[in-house]
Coordinates of C-alpha atoms and ligand atoms in Angstrom, one line a residue:
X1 CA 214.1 200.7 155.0
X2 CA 214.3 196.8 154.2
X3 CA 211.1 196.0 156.0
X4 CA 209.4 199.0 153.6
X5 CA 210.5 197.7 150.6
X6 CA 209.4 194.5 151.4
X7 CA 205.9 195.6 152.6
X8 CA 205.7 197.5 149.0
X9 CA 206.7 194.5 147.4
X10 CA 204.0 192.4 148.6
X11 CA 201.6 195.2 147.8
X12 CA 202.8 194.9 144.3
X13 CA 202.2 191.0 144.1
X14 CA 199.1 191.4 145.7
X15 CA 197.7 193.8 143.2
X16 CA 199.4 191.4 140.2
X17 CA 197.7 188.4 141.5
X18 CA 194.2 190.4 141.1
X19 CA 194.9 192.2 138.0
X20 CA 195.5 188.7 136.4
X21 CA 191.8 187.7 137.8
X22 CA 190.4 190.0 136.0
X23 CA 189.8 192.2 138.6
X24 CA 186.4 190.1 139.5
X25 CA 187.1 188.7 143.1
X26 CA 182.9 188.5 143.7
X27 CA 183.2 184.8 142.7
X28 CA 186.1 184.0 144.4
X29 CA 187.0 182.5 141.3
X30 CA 188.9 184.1 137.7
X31 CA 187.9 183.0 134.1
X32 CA 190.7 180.7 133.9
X33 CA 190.1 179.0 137.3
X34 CA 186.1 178.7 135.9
X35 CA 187.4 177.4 132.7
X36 CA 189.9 174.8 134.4
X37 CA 186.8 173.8 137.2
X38 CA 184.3 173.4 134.2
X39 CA 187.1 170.4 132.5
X40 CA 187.6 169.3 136.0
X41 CA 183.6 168.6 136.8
X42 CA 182.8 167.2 133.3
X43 CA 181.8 163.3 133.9
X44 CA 181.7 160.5 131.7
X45 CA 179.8 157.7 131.6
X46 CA 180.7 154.6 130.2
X47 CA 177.6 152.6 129.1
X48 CA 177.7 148.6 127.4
X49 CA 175.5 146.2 126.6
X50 CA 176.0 142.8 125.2
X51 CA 173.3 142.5 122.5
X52 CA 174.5 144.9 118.9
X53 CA 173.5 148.0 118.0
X54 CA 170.8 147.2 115.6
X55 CA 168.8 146.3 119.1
X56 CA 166.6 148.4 120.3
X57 CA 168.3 148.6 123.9
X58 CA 171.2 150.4 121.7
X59 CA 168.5 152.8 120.5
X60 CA 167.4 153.1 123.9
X61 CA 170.7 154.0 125.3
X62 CA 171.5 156.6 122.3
X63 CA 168.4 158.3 123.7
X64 CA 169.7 158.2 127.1
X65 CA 172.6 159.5 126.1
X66 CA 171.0 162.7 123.8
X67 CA 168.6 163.4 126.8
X68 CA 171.2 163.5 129.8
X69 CA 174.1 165.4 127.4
X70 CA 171.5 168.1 126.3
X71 CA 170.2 168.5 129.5
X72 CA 173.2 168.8 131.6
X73 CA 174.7 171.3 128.3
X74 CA 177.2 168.8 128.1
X75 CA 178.7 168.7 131.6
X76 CA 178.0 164.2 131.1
X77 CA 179.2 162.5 128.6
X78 CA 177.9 159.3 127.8
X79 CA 180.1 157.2 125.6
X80 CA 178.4 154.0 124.2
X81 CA 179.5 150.5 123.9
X82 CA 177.5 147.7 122.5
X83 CA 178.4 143.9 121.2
X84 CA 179.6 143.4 124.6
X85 CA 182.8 145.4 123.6
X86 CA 183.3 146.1 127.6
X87 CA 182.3 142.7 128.7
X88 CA 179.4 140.0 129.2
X89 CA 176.6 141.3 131.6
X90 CA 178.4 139.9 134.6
X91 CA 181.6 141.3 134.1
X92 CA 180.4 144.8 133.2
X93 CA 178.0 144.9 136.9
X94 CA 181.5 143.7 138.7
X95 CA 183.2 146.9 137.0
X96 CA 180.1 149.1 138.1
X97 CA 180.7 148.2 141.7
X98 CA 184.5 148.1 141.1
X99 CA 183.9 152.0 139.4
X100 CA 185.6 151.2 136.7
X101 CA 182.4 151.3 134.4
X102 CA 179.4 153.7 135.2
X103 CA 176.2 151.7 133.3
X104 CA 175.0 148.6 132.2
X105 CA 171.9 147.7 131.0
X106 CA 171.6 143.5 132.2
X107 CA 168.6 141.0 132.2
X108 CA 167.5 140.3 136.0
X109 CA 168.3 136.5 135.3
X110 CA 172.6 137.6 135.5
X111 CA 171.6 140.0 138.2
X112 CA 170.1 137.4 140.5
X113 CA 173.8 136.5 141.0
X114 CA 174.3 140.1 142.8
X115 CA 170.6 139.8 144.6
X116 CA 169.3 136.8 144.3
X117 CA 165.7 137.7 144.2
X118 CA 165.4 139.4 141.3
X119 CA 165.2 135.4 140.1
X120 CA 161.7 135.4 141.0
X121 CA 161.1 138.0 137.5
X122 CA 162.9 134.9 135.5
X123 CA 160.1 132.6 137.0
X124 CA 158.5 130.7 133.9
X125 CA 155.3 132.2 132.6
X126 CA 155.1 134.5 135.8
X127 CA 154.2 137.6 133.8
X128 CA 150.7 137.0 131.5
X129 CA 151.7 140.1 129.2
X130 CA 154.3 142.6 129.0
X131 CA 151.3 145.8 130.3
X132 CA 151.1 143.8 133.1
X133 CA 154.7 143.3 133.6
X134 CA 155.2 147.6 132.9
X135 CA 152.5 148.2 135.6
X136 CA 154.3 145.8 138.2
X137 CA 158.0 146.7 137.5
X138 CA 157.6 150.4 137.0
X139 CA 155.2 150.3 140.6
X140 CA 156.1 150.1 144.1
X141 CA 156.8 146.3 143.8
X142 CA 159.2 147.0 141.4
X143 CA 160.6 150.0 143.3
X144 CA 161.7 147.7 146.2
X145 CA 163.9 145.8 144.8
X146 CA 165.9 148.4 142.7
X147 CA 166.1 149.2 146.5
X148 CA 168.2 146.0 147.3
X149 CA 170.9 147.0 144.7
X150 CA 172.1 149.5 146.7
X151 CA 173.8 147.1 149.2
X152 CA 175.9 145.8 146.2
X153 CA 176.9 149.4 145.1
X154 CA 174.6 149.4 142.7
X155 CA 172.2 152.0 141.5
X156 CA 168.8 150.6 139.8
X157 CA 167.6 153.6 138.0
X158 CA 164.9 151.6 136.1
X159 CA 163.2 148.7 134.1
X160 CA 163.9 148.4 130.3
X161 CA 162.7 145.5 128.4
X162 CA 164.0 142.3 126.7
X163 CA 160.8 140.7 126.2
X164 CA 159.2 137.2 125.9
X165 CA 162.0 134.8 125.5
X166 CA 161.7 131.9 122.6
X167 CA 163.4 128.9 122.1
X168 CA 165.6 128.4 118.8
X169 CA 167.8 125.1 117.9
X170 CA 169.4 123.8 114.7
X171 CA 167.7 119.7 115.6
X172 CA 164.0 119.8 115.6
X173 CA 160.9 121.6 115.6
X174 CA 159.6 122.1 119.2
X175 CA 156.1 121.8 119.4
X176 CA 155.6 120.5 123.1
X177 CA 157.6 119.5 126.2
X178 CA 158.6 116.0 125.2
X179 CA 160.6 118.0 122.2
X180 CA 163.1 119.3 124.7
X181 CA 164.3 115.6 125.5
X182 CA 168.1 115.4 125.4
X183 CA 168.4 119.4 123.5
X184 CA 171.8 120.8 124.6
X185 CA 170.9 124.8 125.1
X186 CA 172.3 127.9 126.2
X187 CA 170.7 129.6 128.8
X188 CA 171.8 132.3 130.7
X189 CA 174.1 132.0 134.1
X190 CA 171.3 131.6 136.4
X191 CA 170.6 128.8 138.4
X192 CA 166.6 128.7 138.1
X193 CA 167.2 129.0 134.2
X194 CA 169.0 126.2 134.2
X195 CA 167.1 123.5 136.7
X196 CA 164.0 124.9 134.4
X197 CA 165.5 123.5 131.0
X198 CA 166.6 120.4 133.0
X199 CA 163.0 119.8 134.2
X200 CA 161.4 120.4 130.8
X201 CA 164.2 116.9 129.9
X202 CA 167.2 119.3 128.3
X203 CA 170.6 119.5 128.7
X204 CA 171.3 123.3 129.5
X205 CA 174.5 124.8 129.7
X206 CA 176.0 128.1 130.9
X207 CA 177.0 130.5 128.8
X208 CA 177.8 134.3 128.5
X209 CA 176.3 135.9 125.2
X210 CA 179.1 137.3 123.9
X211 CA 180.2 133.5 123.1
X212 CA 176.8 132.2 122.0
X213 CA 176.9 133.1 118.4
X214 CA 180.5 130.7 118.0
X215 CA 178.4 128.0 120.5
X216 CA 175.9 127.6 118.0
X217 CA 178.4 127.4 115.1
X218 CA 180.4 124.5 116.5
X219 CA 177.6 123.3 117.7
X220 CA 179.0 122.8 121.1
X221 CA 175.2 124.0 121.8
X222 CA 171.9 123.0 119.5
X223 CA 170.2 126.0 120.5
X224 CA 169.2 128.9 122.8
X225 CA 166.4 131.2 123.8
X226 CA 166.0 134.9 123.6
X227 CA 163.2 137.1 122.4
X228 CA 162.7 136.8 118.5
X229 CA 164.1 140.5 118.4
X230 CA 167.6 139.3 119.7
X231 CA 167.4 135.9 117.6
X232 CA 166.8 138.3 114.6
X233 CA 169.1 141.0 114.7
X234 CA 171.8 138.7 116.2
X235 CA 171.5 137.1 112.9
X236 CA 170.9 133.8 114.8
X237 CA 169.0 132.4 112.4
X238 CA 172.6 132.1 110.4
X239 CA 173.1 129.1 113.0
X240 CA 169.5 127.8 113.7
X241 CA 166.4 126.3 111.3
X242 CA 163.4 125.9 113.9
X243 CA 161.9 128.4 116.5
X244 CA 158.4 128.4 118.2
X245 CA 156.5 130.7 120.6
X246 CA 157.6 129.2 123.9
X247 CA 157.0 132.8 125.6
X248 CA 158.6 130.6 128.6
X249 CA 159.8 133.8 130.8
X250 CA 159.2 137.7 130.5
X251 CA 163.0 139.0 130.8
X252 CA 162.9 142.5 132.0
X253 CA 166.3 144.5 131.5
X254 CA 167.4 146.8 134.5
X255 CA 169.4 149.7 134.2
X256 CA 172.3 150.4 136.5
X257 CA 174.6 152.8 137.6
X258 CA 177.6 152.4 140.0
X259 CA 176.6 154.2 143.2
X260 CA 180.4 155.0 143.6
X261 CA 179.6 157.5 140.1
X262 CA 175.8 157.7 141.4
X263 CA 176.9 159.7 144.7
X264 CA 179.5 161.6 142.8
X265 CA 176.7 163.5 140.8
X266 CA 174.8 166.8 141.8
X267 CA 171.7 166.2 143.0
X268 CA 170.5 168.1 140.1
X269 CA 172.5 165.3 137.7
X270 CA 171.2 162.6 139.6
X271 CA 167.6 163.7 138.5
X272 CA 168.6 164.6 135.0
X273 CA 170.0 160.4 134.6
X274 CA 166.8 159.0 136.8
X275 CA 164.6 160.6 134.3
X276 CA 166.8 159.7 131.6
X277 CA 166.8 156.4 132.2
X278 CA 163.0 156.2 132.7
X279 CA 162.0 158.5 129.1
X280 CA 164.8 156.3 127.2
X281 CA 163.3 153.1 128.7
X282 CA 159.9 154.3 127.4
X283 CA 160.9 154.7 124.1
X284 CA 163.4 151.3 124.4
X285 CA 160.1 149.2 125.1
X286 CA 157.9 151.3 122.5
X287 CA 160.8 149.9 119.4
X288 CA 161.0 146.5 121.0
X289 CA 157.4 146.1 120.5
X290 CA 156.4 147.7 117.4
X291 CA 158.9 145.5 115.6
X292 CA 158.2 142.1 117.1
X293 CA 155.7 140.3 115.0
X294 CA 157.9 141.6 112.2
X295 CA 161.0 139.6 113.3
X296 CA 159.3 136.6 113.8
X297 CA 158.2 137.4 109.5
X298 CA 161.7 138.1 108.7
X299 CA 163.1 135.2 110.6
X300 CA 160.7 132.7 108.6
X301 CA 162.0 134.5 105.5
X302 CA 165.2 134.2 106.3
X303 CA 164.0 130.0 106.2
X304 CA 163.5 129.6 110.1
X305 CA 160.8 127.1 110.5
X306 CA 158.3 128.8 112.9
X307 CA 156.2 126.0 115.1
X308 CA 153.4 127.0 117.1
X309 CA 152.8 125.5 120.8
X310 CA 148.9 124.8 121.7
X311 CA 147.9 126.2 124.9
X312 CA 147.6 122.6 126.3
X313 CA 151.8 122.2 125.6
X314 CA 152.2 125.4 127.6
X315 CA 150.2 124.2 130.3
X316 CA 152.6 121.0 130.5
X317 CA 155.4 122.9 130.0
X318 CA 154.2 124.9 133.3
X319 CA 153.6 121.7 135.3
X320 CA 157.2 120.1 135.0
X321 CA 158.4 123.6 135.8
X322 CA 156.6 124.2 138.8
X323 CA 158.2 122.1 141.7
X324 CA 161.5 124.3 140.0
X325 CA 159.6 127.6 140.7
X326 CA 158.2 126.1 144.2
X327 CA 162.1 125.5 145.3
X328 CA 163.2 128.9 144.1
X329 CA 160.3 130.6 146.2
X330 CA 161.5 129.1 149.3
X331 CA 164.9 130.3 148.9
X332 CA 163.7 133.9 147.8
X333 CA 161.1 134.1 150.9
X334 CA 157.6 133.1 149.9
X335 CA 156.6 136.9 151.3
X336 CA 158.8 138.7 148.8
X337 CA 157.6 136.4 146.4
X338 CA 153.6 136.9 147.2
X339 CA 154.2 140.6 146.7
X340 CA 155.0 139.8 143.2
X341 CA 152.1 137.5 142.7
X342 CA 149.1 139.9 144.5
X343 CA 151.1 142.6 142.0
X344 CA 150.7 141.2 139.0
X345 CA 147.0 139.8 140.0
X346 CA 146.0 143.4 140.9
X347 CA 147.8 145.0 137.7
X348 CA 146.1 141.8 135.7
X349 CA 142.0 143.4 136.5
X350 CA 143.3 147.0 136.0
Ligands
KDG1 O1 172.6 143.6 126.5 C1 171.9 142.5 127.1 C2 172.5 141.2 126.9 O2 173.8 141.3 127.4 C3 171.8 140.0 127.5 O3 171.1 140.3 128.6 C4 170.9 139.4 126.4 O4 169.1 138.1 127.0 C5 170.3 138.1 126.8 C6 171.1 136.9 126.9 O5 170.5 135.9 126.5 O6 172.2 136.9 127.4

């Protein structure tokens, strides 16, 4: 009698359990279970930059952000940081590989210190124009070393752009190489930035650019360099009178993702933030041209003294940096590095 009641009572909790599942065992799963597994799967990305978010690489990453939440309904989140509010563009790549941070958006130069030879994009006046520098980045050349990253738990979903960097200081107008003579300036941290500014006679220091803005203002440095975009809508021009065209290194953003989060993704997700990436960086390149002959306007009107450099002072400029370029091709492997050259000849006659 005991063992029946007890079969009839498992009976009874059997046919409980299911009624609470809503009688739909097909899916193995009940509406509550689906709801709790839809909060579970929901991902969030946490995405910084350093520069603010009247750049165009914060518009860029907005658009990321509508694209990849729309197409996955929602199921990624991508919360938005700019102003460096998670960190300088080292710290933030350490947290990607750590996982404690899912993108970041960096210039090669601070990358070269995870794989060193993305320095040879940060070679002076390696890229003749920023078409030429799309067709080689977003080719197979470009490809291959987004490849590398992975090593360093480290996706590289794809090249954004900085642009044509420019020199800015609060001493004197610089109109050829001899002007650099003695100039204290930030550059990024990267090695072949630096030995660069030494060779063209400055006195370069290291600096994250989260703390540039105060640099300048105690003057601890005299200047820096960064594409007239950042020197504009950093409001650097609070902090420096002279600028001119040095157009001394192409700076091409790239934008990672932490493989850790990377791997954790459908491989449906994993498309939807690839493309992403690629559509926003289209669009992030698009605003950072249209609006650069305009910031170089607005800077002058804001009382920046705008020199031009003759062709013949680039050419000199070139020359003291090349034995600087020579050392760093070496180090990177002078193959790796002829890829890049036959890349951008080949993309040059297209
Ligand atoms: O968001 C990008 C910035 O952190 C940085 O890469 C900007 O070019 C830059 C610099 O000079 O540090």
């Amino acid at each position: 009698m005991k063992k029946f009641l007890g079969l009839i009572l498992t009976a009874f909790l059997v046919l409980a359990l299911a009624a609470c599942g809503g009688g739909n065992n097909e899916g193995g799963e009940n509406a509550d279970d689906k709801e709790s597994a839809d909060t579970a799967e929901k991902k969030t990305i946490r995405a910084g930059i350093g520069l603010n978010d009247s750049h165009p690489q914060y518009k860029g990453l907005l658009k990321f952000k509508e694209i990849v939440e729309e197409k996955t309904d929602g199921q990624i989140v991508v919360e938005t940081y700019h102003s460096g509010q998670l960190g300088d563009d080292r710290t933030m790549t350490e947290a990607l590989q750590l996982g404690s941070q899912e993108v970041v958006i960096p210039s090669t130069a601070p990358l070269a210190n995870f794989v060193p030879e993305f320095s040879v994009f940060d070679f002076p006046f390696l890229f003749p124009s920023e078409e030429v520098a799309d067709k080689v980045l977003d080719g197979e050349v470009g490809q291959k070393f987004l490849d590398k990253l992975e090593d360093q738990n480290l996706i590289g979903l794809s090249y954004w752009e900085n642009g044509f960097r420019q020199v800015s200081n609060s001493e004197r107008a610089i109109a050829s190489a001899a002007d650099f003579k003695g100039l204290k300036l930030r550059t990024m941290e990267n090695d072949l930035h630096l030995e660069a500014f030494r060779a063209l006679g400055a006195n370069p220091t290291p600096m994250a650019f989260t703390e540039l803005f105060t640099a300048m203002q105690q003057g601890t440095v005299d200047g820096q360099e960064n594409p007239f975009a950042t020197i504009y809508l950093s409001k650097f021009y609070e902090v420096q009178d002279h600028v001119s065209n040095t157009n001394h290194i192409y700076s091409p953003f790239v934008f990672l993702m932490s493989k850790t989060f990377y791997d954790g993704l459908t491989e449906e997700q994993q498309q939807i933030v690839r493309e992403a990436s690629v559509e926003a960086g289209v669009y992030e390149r698009q605003l950072n041209r249209e609006a650069n002959e305009q910031y170089l306007q607005d800077l002058q009107a804001e009382g920046v003294t705008y020199t031009e450099i003759a062709p013949e002072q680039h050419a000199e400029m070139k020359e003291l940096v090349q034995p600087v370029i020579d050392k760093y091709a070496d180090k990177i492997g002078k193959d790796t590095v002829q890829e890049v050259y036959d890349a951008i000849e080949a993309a040059s006659k297209e």
